[in-house]
CSV table of C-alpha atoms in Angstrom, one decimal:
chain,number,residue,atom,x,y,z
A,159,MET,CA,-31.5,43.9,1.4
A,160,ALA,CA,-29.6,46.4,3.5
A,161,ASP,CA,-31.7,49.1,2.2
A,162,LYS,CA,-34.6,47.3,3.8
A,163,GLY,CA,-33.3,46.5,7.1
A,164,ILE,CA,-32.6,43.1,6.7
A,165,ARG,CA,-29.3,40.7,6.7
A,166,ALA,CA,-29.6,37.4,4.8
A,167,TRP,CA,-27.4,34.4,4.0
A,168,ALA,CA,-28.1,31.9,1.1
A,169,LEU,CA,-28.7,28.6,2.7
A,170,GLY,CA,-27.9,26.4,-0.4
A,171,ALA,CA,-29.4,25.9,-4.1
A,172,THR,CA,-31.1,22.9,-5.6
A,173,ALA,CA,-29.3,21.5,-8.5
A,174,PRO,CA,-30.5,22.9,-11.9
A,175,TYR,CA,-34.1,22.8,-13.0
A,176,SER,CA,-34.7,20.5,-15.7
A,177,ILE,CA,-37.8,19.8,-18.2
A,178,SER,CA,-39.5,16.6,-17.3
A,179,THR,CA,-42.2,14.6,-18.6
A,180,VAL,CA,-44.4,11.8,-17.8
A,181,LYS,CA,-44.9,10.1,-21.5
A,182,LYS,CA,-44.3,12.7,-24.2
A,183,VAL,CA,-40.7,12.8,-25.3
A,184,LEU,CA,-39.7,16.3,-26.2
A,185,LYS,CA,-37.6,15.9,-29.4
A,186,GLU,CA,-38.3,19.0,-31.7
A,187,PRO,CA,-39.4,22.5,-31.2
A,188,ALA,CA,-43.2,21.6,-32.3
A,189,ASP,CA,-43.3,19.2,-29.5
A,190,PHE,CA,-43.5,22.0,-27.0
A,191,ASN,CA,-46.6,23.3,-28.7
A,192,GLY,CA,-49.5,23.6,-26.4
A,193,THR,CA,-47.8,20.9,-24.0
A,194,PRO,CA,-49.0,21.6,-20.7
A,195,LEU,CA,-46.3,21.9,-18.3
A,196,ARG,CA,-46.2,22.8,-14.5
A,197,ALA,CA,-44.4,26.2,-13.9
A,198,GLY,CA,-43.3,27.0,-10.4
A,199,SER,CA,-42.6,30.6,-10.7
A,200,ALA,CA,-42.9,34.0,-13.1
A,201,LEU,CA,-39.5,33.1,-14.5
A,202,HIS,CA,-40.7,29.3,-15.3
A,203,THR,CA,-44.0,30.8,-17.3
A,204,ILE,CA,-41.7,33.1,-19.3
A,205,MET,CA,-39.7,30.4,-20.4
A,206,LEU,CA,-42.4,28.0,-21.3
A,207,GLU,CA,-44.1,30.6,-23.1
A,208,LYS,CA,-40.8,31.3,-25.0
A,209,LEU,CA,-40.9,27.4,-25.6
A,210,GLY,CA,-44.5,27.5,-27.2
A,211,ALA,CA,-45.6,25.2,-24.2
A,212,THR,CA,-48.5,26.1,-22.1
A,213,PRO,CA,-47.6,27.1,-18.4
A,214,VAL,CA,-49.7,25.6,-15.5
A,215,THR,CA,-49.1,27.2,-12.5
A,216,LEU,CA,-49.1,24.7,-9.3
A,217,PRO,CA,-47.4,24.4,-6.4
A,218,GLY,CA,-45.4,21.8,-6.1
A,219,SER,CA,-47.6,19.8,-3.5
A,220,GLN,CA,-50.1,19.6,-6.2
A,221,ALA,CA,-47.9,18.4,-9.1
A,222,PHE,CA,-48.1,14.7,-8.4
A,223,GLU,CA,-52.1,14.6,-8.6
A,224,ALA,CA,-52.2,16.8,-11.6
A,225,ALA,CA,-49.4,14.8,-13.6
A,226,SER,CA,-51.1,11.7,-12.5
A,227,ARG,CA,-54.6,13.0,-14.1
A,228,GLY,CA,-52.9,14.3,-17.2
A,229,THR,CA,-53.7,17.8,-16.2
A,230,ILE,CA,-50.2,18.4,-16.9
A,231,GLU,CA,-47.9,16.6,-19.2
A,232,GLY,CA,-44.5,17.5,-17.1
A,233,LEU,CA,-43.0,20.0,-15.0
A,234,VAL,CA,-40.1,22.5,-14.7
A,235,ILE,CA,-38.3,21.1,-11.5
A,236,ALA,CA,-35.1,20.2,-9.9
A,237,ILE,CA,-34.3,16.6,-10.3
A,238,SER,CA,-33.2,16.7,-6.7
A,239,ASP,CA,-36.7,17.6,-5.6
A,240,TRP,CA,-38.6,15.0,-7.1
A,241,PRO,CA,-38.3,12.9,-3.6
A,242,SER,CA,-40.0,15.8,-2.0
A,243,TYR,CA,-43.3,15.2,-4.1
A,244,SER,CA,-43.0,11.6,-5.2
A,245,LEU,CA,-42.3,12.7,-8.6
A,246,GLN,CA,-39.9,9.9,-9.4
A,247,GLN,CA,-43.0,7.7,-9.6
A,248,LEU,CA,-44.0,9.4,-12.6
A,249,LEU,CA,-41.6,11.3,-14.7
A,250,ARG,CA,-39.6,9.3,-17.2
A,251,HIS,CA,-37.9,11.8,-19.8
A,252,SER,CA,-35.8,14.6,-18.8
A,253,ILE,CA,-34.2,17.6,-20.5
A,254,VAL,CA,-31.0,18.3,-18.7
A,255,ASP,CA,-28.3,20.9,-19.0
A,256,VAL,CA,-30.8,23.7,-19.6
A,257,SER,CA,-30.2,27.3,-17.9
A,258,ILE,CA,-33.7,27.6,-15.9
A,259,GLY,CA,-32.1,28.4,-12.8
A,260,HIS,CA,-32.5,27.1,-9.1
A,261,TRP,CA,-34.6,27.6,-6.2
A,262,GLU,CA,-32.4,28.8,-3.4
A,263,SER,CA,-33.6,29.4,0.4
A,264,TYR,CA,-32.7,32.0,2.7
A,265,LEU,CA,-32.0,32.9,6.3
A,266,ALA,CA,-32.8,36.3,7.4
A,267,ILE,CA,-33.0,38.6,10.3
A,268,SER,CA,-33.7,42.0,11.0
A,269,ASP,CA,-31.0,44.7,11.5
A,270,ALA,CA,-33.2,45.5,14.8
A,271,ALA,CA,-32.7,42.0,16.1
A,272,TRP,CA,-29.2,41.6,14.9
A,273,ASN,CA,-28.0,44.7,17.0
A,274,GLU,CA,-29.5,43.1,20.0
A,275,LEU,CA,-27.2,40.0,19.7
A,276,THR,CA,-23.6,40.3,21.1
A,277,ASP,CA,-20.4,40.0,19.2
A,278,GLU,CA,-20.3,36.3,20.1
A,279,GLN,CA,-23.9,35.5,19.1
A,280,LYS,CA,-23.4,37.1,15.7
A,281,ALA,CA,-20.1,35.6,15.0
A,282,THR,CA,-22.0,32.0,15.7
A,283,PHE,CA,-25.1,32.9,13.6
A,284,ASP,CA,-22.8,33.9,10.8
A,285,LYS,CA,-20.6,30.6,10.9
A,286,THR,CA,-23.5,28.4,11.4
A,287,ALA,CA,-25.5,29.9,8.4
A,288,ARG,CA,-22.3,29.6,6.2
A,289,GLU,CA,-21.9,26.0,7.4
A,290,VAL,CA,-25.5,25.2,6.7
A,291,ALA,CA,-25.4,26.5,3.1
A,292,ALA,CA,-22.1,24.2,2.4
A,293,SER,CA,-24.1,21.0,3.8
A,294,ASN,CA,-27.2,21.7,2.2
A,295,ALA,CA,-25.1,22.5,-1.6
A,296,THR,CA,-23.5,19.1,-1.0
A,297,GLU,CA,-27.1,17.2,0.1
A,298,TRP,CA,-28.6,18.8,-3.0
A,299,GLN,CA,-25.8,17.5,-5.3
A,300,THR,CA,-25.4,14.3,-3.8
A,301,ARG,CA,-29.7,13.7,-3.9
A,302,LEU,CA,-29.5,14.6,-7.7
A,303,THR,CA,-27.1,12.0,-8.7
A,304,LYS,CA,-28.8,9.4,-6.5
A,305,VAL,CA,-32.3,10.2,-8.2
A,306,LYS,CA,-31.1,10.0,-11.6
A,307,ASP,CA,-29.2,6.6,-10.9
A,308,GLU,CA,-32.5,5.2,-9.4
A,309,SER,CA,-34.6,6.3,-12.2
A,310,ILE,CA,-32.7,5.0,-14.7
A,311,ALA,CA,-32.0,1.5,-12.8
A,312,LYS,CA,-35.7,1.1,-11.7
A,313,ASP,CA,-37.7,3.0,-14.0
A,314,GLY,CA,-36.3,3.2,-17.5
A,315,GLY,CA,-35.9,7.1,-16.7
A,316,GLU,CA,-34.2,8.8,-19.7
A,317,PHE,CA,-31.9,12.2,-19.0
A,318,THR,CA,-31.1,13.9,-22.5
A,319,SER,CA,-28.4,16.6,-22.2
A,320,ILE,CA,-29.3,19.6,-24.4
A,321,ASN,CA,-26.1,19.2,-26.0
A,322,ASP,CA,-27.5,15.7,-27.4
A,323,LEU,CA,-30.8,17.2,-29.1
A,324,SER,CA,-31.0,18.0,-32.7
A,325,PRO,CA,-29.5,21.4,-33.6
A,326,ALA,CA,-32.9,22.9,-34.1
A,327,MET,CA,-34.1,21.7,-30.6
A,328,LYS,CA,-31.1,23.1,-29.1
A,329,GLN,CA,-31.5,26.1,-30.8
A,330,HIS,CA,-34.7,26.5,-29.9
A,331,ILE,CA,-34.0,25.9,-25.9
A,332,GLU,CA,-31.2,28.1,-25.9
A,333,LYS,CA,-32.9,31.0,-27.5
A,334,ALA,CA,-36.1,30.6,-25.0
A,335,ALA,CA,-33.6,30.6,-22.0
A,336,ALA,CA,-31.9,34.2,-23.4
A,337,ASP,CA,-35.3,35.2,-24.2
A,338,THR,CA,-36.5,34.7,-20.8
A,339,TRP,CA,-33.5,36.9,-19.4
A,340,VAL,CA,-34.7,40.2,-21.3
A,341,ALA,CA,-38.3,39.3,-20.8
A,342,TRP,CA,-37.9,39.2,-17.0
A,343,ILE,CA,-35.7,41.9,-16.6
A,344,GLU,CA,-37.5,44.5,-18.7
A,345,LYS,CA,-41.0,43.3,-17.1
A,346,THR,CA,-39.3,43.8,-13.4
A,347,GLU,CA,-37.7,47.0,-14.1
A,348,ALA,CA,-41.0,48.1,-15.4
A,349,ASN,CA,-42.1,47.6,-12.2
A,350,GLY,CA,-39.5,49.8,-10.4
A,351,HIS,CA,-36.8,47.3,-9.5
A,352,PRO,CA,-33.3,47.1,-10.4
A,353,ALA,CA,-33.8,44.1,-12.5
A,354,LYS,CA,-30.8,44.8,-14.9
A,355,ALA,CA,-28.3,45.5,-12.1
A,356,ALA,CA,-29.5,42.1,-10.2
A,357,ALA,CA,-28.9,40.3,-13.8
A,358,LYS,CA,-25.3,41.7,-14.2
A,359,LEU,CA,-24.4,40.5,-10.8
A,360,TYR,CA,-25.7,37.2,-11.4
A,361,ALA,CA,-24.1,37.0,-14.7
A,362,GLU,CA,-20.7,37.6,-13.1
A,363,LEU,CA,-21.0,35.2,-10.6
A,364,ILE,CA,-21.7,32.4,-13.0
A,365,GLN,CA,-18.8,33.5,-14.8
A,366,ALA,CA,-16.5,33.5,-12.0
A,367,GLU,CA,-17.7,30.0,-11.3
A,368,GLY,CA,-17.0,28.9,-14.7
A,369,GLY,CA,-20.5,29.0,-16.3
A,370,THR,CA,-21.6,30.3,-19.4
A,371,LEU,CA,-24.2,32.4,-20.3
A,372,PRO,CA,-26.9,32.0,-22.9
A,373,ASP,CA,-26.1,33.2,-26.5
A,374,GLY,CA,-27.0,36.9,-26.6
A,375,VAL,CA,-27.4,37.6,-22.8
A,376,ALA,CA,-23.9,39.3,-22.1
A,377,ASP,CA,-24.6,41.5,-25.2
A,378,TYR,CA,-27.7,42.4,-24.0
A,379,LEU,CA,-26.4,43.2,-20.4
A,380,ALA,CA,-23.7,45.2,-21.8
A,381,LYS,CA,-26.1,47.6,-23.6
């Protein structure tokens, strides 16, 4: 971003994205075949294609109506975001602990505008952005727990860890996740962007925080 004359602060990521459905329970790899699932980004589209599902690109604001009408069977979305789109009224089955990323928001300012600030204003700007990021992250995590608990108690919602799925299903999802890293990197590199360097940095940060990478990703990034 510095190369583009921009300064940016991350403002807190949502809880991890999950695969959630209205009626269909995804138990085995074949259950994905042709199932229409909402994709909110290019990454999600790649992931769903690797799983064998049919990606349907929709903004979050249209997801409720599409799921209500059966246009889509489910979504790739953060559970903590359900209330924003009233999706807790519909979604009943979720696969969690899957590596499908997060939604991150940013605060940005041009170098030109930044340089017009006093040192005191810069310090306040930076301090405020960092405090907001921390509070947002806490709110997202708190909302995740609340939404899950309410869904289970009121609507019979089910949240199944990938680690509790059959070996075949777990392997299928993990391979799709790993293949998504590779596909995104190669597609983005082909468009002239340093995707592999960005992915390596992201991988380092994930591991530094105690996270793990999908099998095969570390070997790919090391090439």
